[in-house]
Amino acid sequence: MSKENHTDTRVLILDIAIPLFAEQGFSGVSMRNIANKVGISAAALYHHYPDKQSLYLAAMERAFADKAEGITAAARQSGPIEDRLYAYVKSFTKLMANDPNFRTLFQRELLDGDESRLQLLADKVFGEAFKAMTELASELDPDGDPHLLAISMAGLVLFHFETEPVRRFLPGGLKKHSNLKVVTEHVYNLLAHMLIKKT
Amino acid sequence: MSKENHTDTRVLILDIAIPLFAEQGFSGVSMRNIANKVGISAAALYHHYPDKQSLYLAAMERAFADKAEGITAAARQSGPIEDRLYAYVKSFTKLMANDPNFRTLFQRELLDGDESRLQLLADKVFGEAFKAMTELASELDPDGDPHLLAISMAGLVLFHFETEPVRRFLPGGLKKHSNLKVVTEHVYNLLAHMLIKKT
DNA sequence: GTCTATAGCCTGATAGAC
DNA sequence: GTCTATCAGGCTATAGAC
């Protein structure tokens, strides 16, 4: 039916490569590393992907596919703005807490992504979700800059997970501080102050 | 006087290596890359540092030295809490805006740092500054968790710079959104809502 | 679709002359 | 303190058998 012959191996390779690239980055992972874990030779990898770059891009596409849809839906659900804000924070936090590969690869792309990869990230992964977030931001603070507030709303969540490995060495750092519910409540309460001020 | 013979070259190597490691990460930079830029042979590098790992650690130590002192001082200056909060946000934003190598290396260490490197980061680089931030957080929200709020206060600033390469592809993204003053005012206003609620 | 073998290059690191 | 030369091994990628 389709032009290409999609075998199980083709996808299996990506599912093995994704956590490897997340943990060690593009230049930290070799084709042999991936091949060994898949259980085939490095040469066989080249039957499925023409080169390492293509394999990496295919892995990113799979790792990033449809990940932000829950966030978009949460920010746009019906109901009072408090509920939408809470649903947004919860779904964003959930994504970060439950999919560490996604989060890590996103961080790595921010550091290492070239122009075209960043454009893809902005358009296909976060485009619609970010638009929904700016709409929410406009309601939260009609006089402010929605882009700035949307970025803040995202950073507020992400940074709690980004700093997880180092926080246990910082004063007051506890295990519960990476807990989904704890982060959700904290960030929601912080952002909800804007509403309290307005009403 | 000192046991080791500190030549200019020893420091020059680090100042060349720091931006390279920031841009391409540990595994993306070779000893030959560094040597070429310094203008010496790769073998000469090994006269100054026993191996690549040691050179990298020395580069981190130099890149991170005394960077957080301004933040500590700002958070602990005398005056009303509004002023201290503003001074903190401004000094943190300044550091992130003016020292991209520092910021990038910090992000990379969060991704790739092993236990001992993260401990060093927590103790020597951010230890005192983070303590000052938790004290500020306690004043801002006496009923909240100061560790959580301190993390939020940092993430709120950092994320605006972390996302700089991708924001121009997102709706509403403008050049001014990485501007020092714009970010400072935005983050300060956001955090100040907590004060308004309390007073 | 997978293998072995290998080309050609880059890697970290060392030896020894100057 | 820097050099050239080199080692041993890893890297991406290809050739060709099965």
Tab-separated table of C-alpha atoms (C1' of nucleotides) in Angstrom:
chain	number	residue	atom	x	y	z
A	1	MET	CA	0.000	0.000	0.000
A	2	SER	CA	2.565	2.566	1.151
A	3	LYS	CA	5.684	3.307	-0.856
A	4	GLU	CA	8.102	2.429	1.947
A	5	ASN	CA	8.257	-0.944	3.604
A	6	HIS	CA	7.738	-0.236	7.309
A	7	THR	CA	8.998	-3.171	9.289
A	8	ASP	CA	8.890	-3.560	13.039
A	9	THR	CA	12.649	-3.137	13.115
A	10	ARG	CA	12.445	0.366	11.681
A	11	VAL	CA	10.345	1.529	14.604
A	12	LEU	CA	12.153	-0.618	17.145
A	13	ILE	CA	15.384	1.152	16.232
A	14	LEU	CA	13.820	4.519	17.041
A	15	ASP	CA	12.397	3.309	20.346
A	16	ILE	CA	15.859	2.128	21.343
A	17	ALA	CA	17.588	5.238	20.018
A	18	ILE	CA	15.260	7.730	21.748
A	19	PRO	CA	16.360	7.020	25.335
A	20	LEU	CA	19.992	6.762	24.237
A	21	PHE	CA	19.940	10.175	22.542
A	22	ALA	CA	18.053	11.601	25.519
A	23	GLU	CA	20.688	10.393	27.965
A	24	GLN	CA	23.858	11.032	25.987
A	25	GLY	CA	23.023	13.411	23.169
A	26	PHE	CA	23.673	13.104	19.440
A	27	SER	CA	27.461	13.027	19.578
A	28	GLY	CA	27.499	10.860	22.696
A	29	VAL	CA	25.737	7.951	20.997
A	30	SER	CA	27.317	5.906	18.211
A	31	MET	CA	25.637	3.821	15.545
A	32	ARG	CA	27.299	0.805	17.154
A	33	ASN	CA	25.729	1.706	20.536
A	34	ILE	CA	22.297	1.696	18.972
A	35	ALA	CA	22.908	-1.436	16.900
A	36	ASN	CA	24.154	-3.401	19.911
A	37	LYS	CA	21.074	-2.546	21.943
A	38	VAL	CA	18.764	-3.406	19.060
A	39	GLY	CA	20.616	-6.682	18.607
A	40	ILE	CA	21.737	-6.189	15.026
A	41	SER	CA	24.979	-5.088	13.391
A	42	ALA	CA	25.775	-1.443	12.740
A	43	ALA	CA	25.679	-2.130	9.016
A	44	ALA	CA	22.073	-3.315	9.269
A	45	LEU	CA	21.124	0.074	10.688
A	46	TYR	CA	22.073	1.621	7.359
A	47	HIS	CA	19.496	-0.522	5.611
A	48	HIS	CA	16.774	1.341	7.552
A	49	TYR	CA	18.253	4.836	7.726
A	50	PRO	CA	20.716	6.329	5.238
A	51	ASP	CA	22.892	7.950	7.910
A	52	LYS	CA	23.080	8.858	11.583
A	53	GLN	CA	21.542	12.297	11.079
A	54	SER	CA	18.454	10.801	9.422
A	55	LEU	CA	18.083	8.245	12.182
A	56	TYR	CA	18.318	11.035	14.742
A	57	LEU	CA	15.720	13.170	12.989
A	58	ALA	CA	13.347	10.210	12.695
A	59	ALA	CA	13.843	9.542	16.408
A	60	MET	CA	13.028	13.182	17.255
A	61	GLU	CA	9.933	13.086	15.082
A	62	ARG	CA	8.708	9.999	16.909
A	63	ALA	CA	9.680	11.280	20.356
A	64	PHE	CA	7.879	14.587	19.754
A	65	ALA	CA	4.801	13.321	17.901
A	66	ASP	CA	1.485	14.539	19.329
A	67	LYS	CA	3.002	15.243	22.729
A	68	ALA	CA	1.556	18.723	23.143
A	69	GLU	CA	-2.015	17.858	22.196
A	70	GLY	CA	-3.087	17.290	25.786
A	71	ILE	CA	-1.820	20.738	26.716
A	72	THR	CA	-3.717	22.394	23.870
A	73	ALA	CA	-6.925	20.610	24.810
A	74	ALA	CA	-6.535	21.466	28.493
A	75	ALA	CA	-5.946	25.168	27.838
A	76	ARG	CA	-8.979	25.286	25.520
A	77	GLN	CA	-11.474	23.222	27.484
A	78	SER	CA	-14.751	24.872	28.430
A	79	GLY	CA	-15.374	26.341	31.851
A	80	PRO	CA	-14.116	29.178	34.038
A	81	ILE	CA	-10.566	30.412	33.542
A	82	GLU	CA	-9.429	29.020	36.897
A	83	ASP	CA	-10.323	25.542	35.734
A	84	ARG	CA	-8.638	25.992	32.384
A	85	LEU	CA	-5.502	27.308	34.047
A	86	TYR	CA	-5.418	24.389	36.436
A	87	ALA	CA	-6.023	21.891	33.627
A	88	TYR	CA	-3.218	23.441	31.603
A	89	VAL	CA	-0.723	23.359	34.477
A	90	LYS	CA	-1.667	19.798	35.306
A	91	SER	CA	-1.358	18.496	31.760
A	92	PHE	CA	1.977	20.263	31.214
A	93	THR	CA	3.335	18.957	34.499
A	94	LYS	CA	2.080	15.482	33.659
A	95	LEU	CA	3.911	15.496	30.341
A	96	MET	CA	7.175	16.601	31.954
A	97	ALA	CA	6.890	14.132	34.826
A	98	ASN	CA	5.790	11.118	32.819
A	99	ASP	CA	7.933	11.480	29.715
A	100	PRO	CA	11.499	12.282	30.763
A	101	ASN	CA	12.825	11.386	27.304
A	102	PHE	CA	10.598	14.012	25.732
A	103	ARG	CA	11.666	16.635	28.227
A	104	THR	CA	15.361	15.855	27.953
A	105	LEU	CA	15.331	15.780	24.164
A	106	PHE	CA	13.505	19.109	24.155
A	107	GLN	CA	16.222	20.593	26.362
A	108	ARG	CA	18.923	19.162	24.084
A	109	GLU	CA	17.230	20.567	20.986
A	110	LEU	CA	17.174	24.010	22.594
A	111	LEU	CA	20.934	23.694	23.048
A	112	ASP	CA	21.947	21.947	19.840
A	113	GLY	CA	19.100	22.293	17.356
A	114	ASP	CA	19.858	24.061	14.102
A	115	GLU	CA	17.445	26.490	12.490
A	116	SER	CA	15.359	23.904	10.645
A	117	ARG	CA	15.052	21.609	13.654
A	118	LEU	CA	13.962	24.492	15.883
A	119	GLN	CA	11.422	25.579	13.305
A	120	LEU	CA	9.997	22.072	13.228
A	121	LEU	CA	9.834	22.054	17.024
A	122	ALA	CA	8.023	25.391	17.043
A	123	ASP	CA	5.599	24.530	14.256
A	124	LYS	CA	4.706	20.893	14.690
A	125	VAL	CA	5.363	20.208	18.380
A	126	PHE	CA	4.547	23.349	20.304
A	127	GLY	CA	2.886	25.610	17.736
A	128	GLU	CA	-0.750	24.987	18.575
A	129	ALA	CA	-0.149	24.420	22.293
A	130	PHE	CA	1.768	27.658	22.577
A	131	LYS	CA	-0.989	29.498	20.757
A	132	ALA	CA	-3.497	28.135	23.244
A	133	MET	CA	-1.180	29.215	26.059
A	134	THR	CA	-0.934	32.784	24.745
A	135	GLU	CA	-4.748	32.911	24.576
A	136	LEU	CA	-4.891	31.794	28.201
A	137	ALA	CA	-2.188	34.327	29.042
A	138	SER	CA	-4.243	37.113	27.432
A	139	GLU	CA	-7.155	36.288	29.682
A	140	LEU	CA	-5.006	36.035	32.788
A	141	ASP	CA	-3.407	39.411	32.192
A	142	PRO	CA	-5.128	41.389	29.439
A	143	ASP	CA	-2.685	44.281	29.828
A	144	GLY	CA	0.476	42.173	29.664
A	145	ASP	CA	2.417	40.621	26.817
A	146	PRO	CA	0.856	37.199	26.160
A	147	HIS	CA	4.048	35.778	24.616
A	148	LEU	CA	6.099	36.678	27.685
A	149	LEU	CA	3.516	35.261	30.057
A	150	ALA	CA	3.138	32.053	28.043
A	151	ILE	CA	6.900	31.510	28.206
A	152	SER	CA	6.822	32.123	31.950
A	153	MET	CA	3.955	29.681	32.339
A	154	ALA	CA	5.993	26.997	30.634
A	155	GLY	CA	9.295	27.727	32.373
A	156	LEU	CA	7.613	27.707	35.732
A	157	VAL	CA	6.716	24.059	35.206
A	158	LEU	CA	9.716	22.808	33.261
A	159	PHE	CA	12.410	24.161	35.571
A	160	HIS	CA	11.229	22.039	38.494
A	161	PHE	CA	12.019	18.943	36.454
A	162	GLU	CA	15.068	20.332	34.699
A	163	THR	CA	16.734	20.927	38.069
A	164	GLU	CA	15.676	17.621	39.573
A	165	PRO	CA	19.167	16.052	39.544
A	166	VAL	CA	20.717	19.008	41.386
A	167	ARG	CA	17.933	19.986	43.780
A	168	ARG	CA	18.682	17.265	46.293
A	169	PHE	CA	22.020	18.998	46.928
A	170	LEU	CA	20.320	22.372	47.481
A	171	PRO	CA	18.912	23.540	50.850
A	172	GLY	CA	15.353	22.374	51.435
A	173	GLY	CA	15.354	19.956	48.498
A	174	LEU	CA	13.032	17.000	49.039
A	175	LYS	CA	11.836	14.113	46.917
A	176	LYS	CA	8.276	15.435	46.901
A	177	HIS	CA	9.447	18.515	45.026
A	178	SER	CA	9.447	16.523	41.784
A	179	ASN	CA	6.044	15.078	42.582
A	180	LEU	CA	3.399	15.713	39.938
A	181	LYS	CA	0.734	16.936	42.334
A	182	VAL	CA	3.076	19.095	44.412
A	183	VAL	CA	4.456	20.914	41.360
A	184	THR	CA	0.988	21.319	39.850
A	185	GLU	CA	-0.468	22.885	42.997
A	186	HIS	CA	2.540	25.134	43.505
A	187	VAL	CA	2.588	26.493	39.962
A	188	TYR	CA	-1.176	26.845	39.803
A	189	ASN	CA	-1.283	28.797	43.064
A	190	LEU	CA	1.489	31.055	41.832
A	191	LEU	CA	-0.311	31.850	38.579
A	192	ALA	CA	-3.722	32.096	40.224
A	193	HIS	CA	-2.591	35.205	42.087
A	194	MET	CA	-2.967	37.077	38.841
A	195	LEU	CA	-6.663	36.259	38.804
A	196	ILE	CA	-7.122	37.187	42.427
A	197	LYS	CA	-5.674	40.577	41.683
A	198	LYS	CA	-7.998	41.113	38.710
A	199	THR	CA	-11.267	40.111	40.373
B	1	MET	CA	55.851	30.492	45.424
B	2	SER	CA	53.026	28.147	44.514
B	3	LYS	CA	53.633	24.493	43.890
B	4	GLU	CA	52.283	24.533	40.344
B	5	ASN	CA	53.702	26.636	37.565
B	6	HIS	CA	50.740	28.682	36.310
B	7	THR	CA	51.556	30.001	32.876
B	8	ASP	CA	49.338	32.187	30.759
B	9	THR	CA	48.787	29.266	28.421
B	10	ARG	CA	47.144	27.208	31.154
B	11	VAL	CA	44.430	29.836	31.556
B	12	LEU	CA	44.258	30.673	27.874
B	13	ILE	CA	43.397	27.056	27.143
B	14	LEU	CA	40.400	27.268	29.492
B	15	ASP	CA	39.197	30.546	28.020
B	16	ILE	CA	39.263	28.965	24.578
B	17	ALA	CA	37.726	25.703	25.759
B	18	ILE	CA	34.822	27.317	27.661
B	19	PRO	CA	32.920	28.656	24.625
B	20	LEU	CA	33.668	25.470	22.684
B	21	PHE	CA	32.231	23.233	25.407
B	22	ALA	CA	29.284	25.612	25.793
B	23	GLU	CA	28.446	25.408	22.100
B	24	GLN	CA	29.120	21.745	21.395
B	25	GLY	CA	29.237	19.925	24.712
B	26	PHE	CA	31.905	17.631	26.123
B	27	SER	CA	31.679	14.899	23.491
B	28	GLY	CA	31.266	17.396	20.663
B	29	VAL	CA	34.660	18.999	21.241
B	30	SER	CA	37.959	17.197	20.647
B	31	MET	CA	41.356	17.920	22.135
B	32	ARG	CA	42.506	18.773	18.603
B	33	ASN	CA	39.655	21.323	18.252
B	34	ILE	CA	40.844	23.090	21.370
B	35	ALA	CA	44.535	22.844	20.462
B	36	ASN	CA	43.968	24.297	16.995
B	37	LYS	CA	42.113	27.305	18.371
B	38	VAL	CA	44.764	27.877	21.014
B	39	GLY	CA	47.440	27.604	18.345
B	40	ILE	CA	49.392	24.700	19.811
B	41	SER	CA	49.513	20.975	19.119
B	42	ALA	CA	47.168	18.529	20.814
B	43	ALA	CA	50.164	16.949	22.552
B	44	ALA	CA	51.031	20.275	24.192
B	45	LEU	CA	47.584	20.320	25.794
B	46	TYR	CA	48.573	17.239	27.770
B	47	HIS	CA	51.461	19.147	29.310
B	48	HIS	CA	48.907	21.422	31.022
B	49	TYR	CA	46.095	18.958	31.758
B	50	PRO	CA	46.512	15.209	32.236
B	51	ASP	CA	43.429	14.306	30.195
B	52	LYS	CA	40.297	15.709	28.560
B	53	GLN	CA	38.148	15.180	31.633
B	54	SER	CA	40.523	17.240	33.793
B	55	LEU	CA	40.616	20.018	31.223
B	56	TYR	CA	36.825	20.026	31.134
B	57	LEU	CA	36.521	20.172	34.923
B	58	ALA	CA	39.026	23.016	35.099
B	59	ALA	CA	37.060	24.857	32.420
B	60	MET	CA	33.815	24.420	34.392
B	61	GLU	CA	35.478	25.633	37.571
B	62	ARG	CA	36.641	28.769	35.785
B	63	ALA	CA	33.345	29.313	33.949
B	64	PHE	CA	31.365	28.994	37.176
B	65	ALA	CA	33.691	30.859	39.560
B	66	ASP	CA	31.975	33.570	41.613
B	67	LYS	CA	29.130	33.913	39.151
B	68	ALA	CA	26.320	33.794	41.688
B	69	GLU	CA	27.754	36.319	44.114
B	70	GLY	CA	25.848	39.228	42.603
B	71	ILE	CA	22.599	37.345	43.057
B	72	THR	CA	23.339	36.592	46.701
B	73	ALA	CA	24.194	40.213	47.402
B	74	ALA	CA	21.090	41.481	45.604
B	75	ALA	CA	18.735	39.175	47.487
B	76	ARG	CA	20.324	40.186	50.817
B	77	GLN	CA	20.673	43.928	50.338
B	78	SER	CA	18.929	46.174	52.873
B	79	GLY	CA	15.620	47.822	52.177
B	80	PRO	CA	11.984	46.826	51.640
B	81	ILE	CA	11.246	43.409	50.196
B	82	GLU	CA	9.991	44.864	46.912
B	83	ASP	CA	13.407	46.386	46.319
B	84	ARG	CA	15.238	43.205	47.237
B	85	LEU	CA	13.013	41.178	44.954
B	86	TYR	CA	13.604	43.587	42.096
B	87	ALA	CA	17.359	43.603	42.719
B	88	TYR	CA	17.413	39.808	42.748
B	89	VAL	CA	15.442	39.475	39.503
B	90	LYS	CA	17.602	42.093	37.840
B	91	SER	CA	20.921	40.545	38.862
B	92	PHE	CA	19.801	37.040	37.870
B	93	THR	CA	18.536	38.279	34.509
B	94	LYS	CA	21.759	40.206	33.989
B	95	LEU	CA	23.854	37.100	34.570
B	96	MET	CA	21.803	35.052	32.111
B	97	ALA	CA	21.760	37.777	29.474
B	98	ASN	CA	25.396	38.806	29.719
B	99	ASP	CA	27.074	35.428	30.151
B	100	PRO	CA	25.615	32.966	27.643
B	101	ASN	CA	28.514	30.554	28.176
B	102	PHE	CA	27.685	30.323	31.857
B	103	ARG	CA	24.024	29.746	31.177
B	104	THR	CA	24.623	27.155	28.474
B	105	LEU	CA	27.193	25.233	30.493
B	106	PHE	CA	24.793	25.221	33.424
B	107	GLN	CA	22.088	23.728	31.214
B	108	ARG	CA	24.529	21.114	29.924
B	109	GLU	CA	25.622	20.187	33.431
B	110	LEU	CA	21.975	19.642	34.393
B	111	LEU	CA	21.719	17.204	31.503
B	112	ASP	CA	25.093	15.492	31.642
B	113	GLY	CA	26.639	16.191	35.052
B	114	ASP	CA	27.434	13.205	37.221
B	115	GLU	CA	26.805	13.152	40.963
B	116	SER	CA	30.053	14.830	41.995
B	117	ARG	CA	29.799	17.567	39.377
B	118	LEU	CA	26.215	18.363	40.390
B	119	GLN	CA	27.238	18.458	44.034
B	120	LEU	CA	29.973	20.937	43.191
B	121	LEU	CA	27.472	23.037	41.245
B	122	ALA	CA	25.056	23.022	44.174
B	123	ASP	CA	27.679	23.740	46.827
B	124	LYS	CA	30.141	26.138	45.272
B	125	VAL	CA	28.180	27.845	42.504
B	126	PHE	CA	24.585	28.157	43.645
B	127	GLY	CA	24.671	27.127	47.301
B	128	GLU	CA	24.764	30.547	48.934
B	129	ALA	CA	22.700	32.276	46.252
B	130	PHE	CA	19.996	29.649	46.500
B	131	LYS	CA	19.964	29.990	50.273
B	132	ALA	CA	19.457	33.733	49.885
B	133	MET	CA	16.678	33.022	47.401
B	134	THR	CA	14.878	30.679	49.799
B	135	GLU	CA	15.061	33.375	52.483
B	136	LEU	CA	13.508	35.840	50.068
B	137	ALA	CA	10.911	33.225	49.141
B	138	SER	CA	10.014	32.751	52.822
B	139	GLU	CA	9.277	36.435	53.120
B	140	LEU	CA	7.290	36.546	49.910
B	141	ASP	CA	5.075	33.650	50.901
B	142	PRO	CA	5.507	32.680	54.556
B	143	ASP	CA	2.964	29.867	54.219
B	144	GLY	CA	4.501	28.312	51.109
B	145	ASP	CA	7.452	26.014	50.540
B	146	PRO	CA	10.539	28.250	50.149
B	147	HIS	CA	12.467	25.655	48.118
B	148	LEU	CA	9.661	25.349	45.579
B	149	LEU	CA	9.284	29.105	45.268
B	150	ALA	CA	13.032	29.665	44.949
B	151	ILE	CA	13.148	27.155	42.076
B	152	SER	CA	10.214	28.910	40.427
B	153	MET	CA	11.930	32.262	40.840
B	154	ALA	CA	14.973	30.962	39.025
B	155	GLY	CA	13.111	29.088	36.281
B	156	LEU	CA	10.978	32.106	35.565
B	157	VAL	CA	14.100	34.014	34.543
B	158	LEU	CA	16.161	31.273	32.960
B	159	PHE	CA	13.497	29.912	30.643
B	160	HIS	CA	13.193	33.184	28.748
B	161	PHE	CA	16.832	32.808	27.704
B	162	GLU	CA	16.803	29.051	27.357
B	163	THR	CA	14.038	29.310	24.753
B	164	GLU	CA	15.567	32.237	22.917
B	165	PRO	CA	16.576	30.268	19.798
B	166	VAL	CA	13.079	28.845	19.321
B	167	ARG	CA	10.884	31.781	20.378
B	168	ARG	CA	11.225	33.632	17.111
B	169	PHE	CA	9.339	30.753	15.477
B	170	LEU	CA	6.544	30.922	18.056
B	171	PRO	CA	3.512	33.247	17.779
B	172	GLY	CA	4.175	36.699	19.215
B	173	GLY	CA	7.927	36.166	19.533
B	174	LEU	CA	9.890	39.400	19.231
B	175	LYS	CA	13.506	40.384	19.660
B	176	LYS	CA	12.717	42.489	22.712
B	177	HIS	CA	11.592	39.377	24.558
B	178	SER	CA	15.232	38.516	25.265
B	179	ASN	CA	15.937	42.071	26.337
B	180	LEU	CA	17.354	42.405	29.835
B	181	LYS	CA	14.975	45.128	30.964
B	182	VAL	CA	11.868	43.578	29.414
B	183	VAL	CA	12.467	40.210	31.080
B	184	THR	CA	13.332	41.846	34.407
B	185	GLU	CA	10.148	43.922	34.489
B	186	HIS	CA	7.982	41.024	33.394
B	187	VAL	CA	9.312	38.570	35.971
B	188	TYR	CA	9.325	41.161	38.749
B	189	ASN	CA	5.712	42.120	38.071
B	190	LEU	CA	4.702	38.478	38.046
B	191	LEU	CA	6.358	37.783	41.396
B	192	ALA	CA	5.226	41.086	42.898
B	193	HIS	CA	1.595	39.981	42.687
B	194	MET	CA	2.343	37.767	45.659
B	195	LEU	CA	3.325	40.807	47.681
B	196	ILE	CA	0.254	42.751	46.619
B	197	LYS	CA	-1.899	39.919	47.870
B	198	LYS	CA	-0.142	39.811	51.242
B	199	THR	CA	-0.099	43.535	52.025
C	1	DG	C1'	17.202	-7.797	6.046
C	2	DT	C1'	21.199	-9.143	8.102
C	3	DC	C1'	25.862	-10.416	8.144
C	4	DT	C1'	31.381	-9.915	7.983
C	5	DA	C1'	34.964	-7.233	6.457
C	6	DT	C1'	36.949	-3.101	5.719
C	7	DA	C1'	37.942	1.691	4.098
C	8	DG	C1'	39.138	6.147	5.690
C	9	DC	C1'	39.051	9.243	9.113
C	10	DC	C1'	39.007	11.004	13.891
C	11	DT	C1'	39.682	10.074	18.748
C	12	DG	C1'	42.346	10.370	23.335
C	13	DA	C1'	46.672	9.764	24.743
C	14	DT	C1'	51.939	8.785	24.781
C	15	DA	C1'	57.120	8.820	23.449
C	16	DG	C1'	60.867	11.250	22.809
C	17	DA	C1'	63.444	15.123	20.346
C	18	DC	C1'	64.398	20.023	20.909
D	1	DG	C1'	56.697	24.070	26.862
D	2	DT	C1'	56.130	22.727	22.376
D	3	DC	C1'	56.888	19.872	18.597
D	4	DT	C1'	56.392	15.557	15.231
D	5	DA	C1'	55.284	10.956	15.002
D	6	DT	C1'	52.654	7.390	16.384
D	7	DC	C1'	49.628	3.908	18.755
D	8	DA	C1'	45.448	1.634	19.572
D	9	DG	C1'	41.019	1.947	19.049
D	10	DG	C1'	36.426	4.193	17.865
D	11	DC	C1'	33.800	6.518	14.407
D	12	DT	C1'	30.555	6.734	10.096
D	13	DA	C1'	29.633	4.556	6.203
D	14	DT	C1'	30.107	1.158	2.284
D	15	DA	C1'	30.810	-3.408	-0.366
D	16	DG	C1'	29.344	-7.596	-1.192
D	17	DA	C1'	27.985	-12.393	0.432
D	18	DC	C1'	23.931	-14.884	2.069
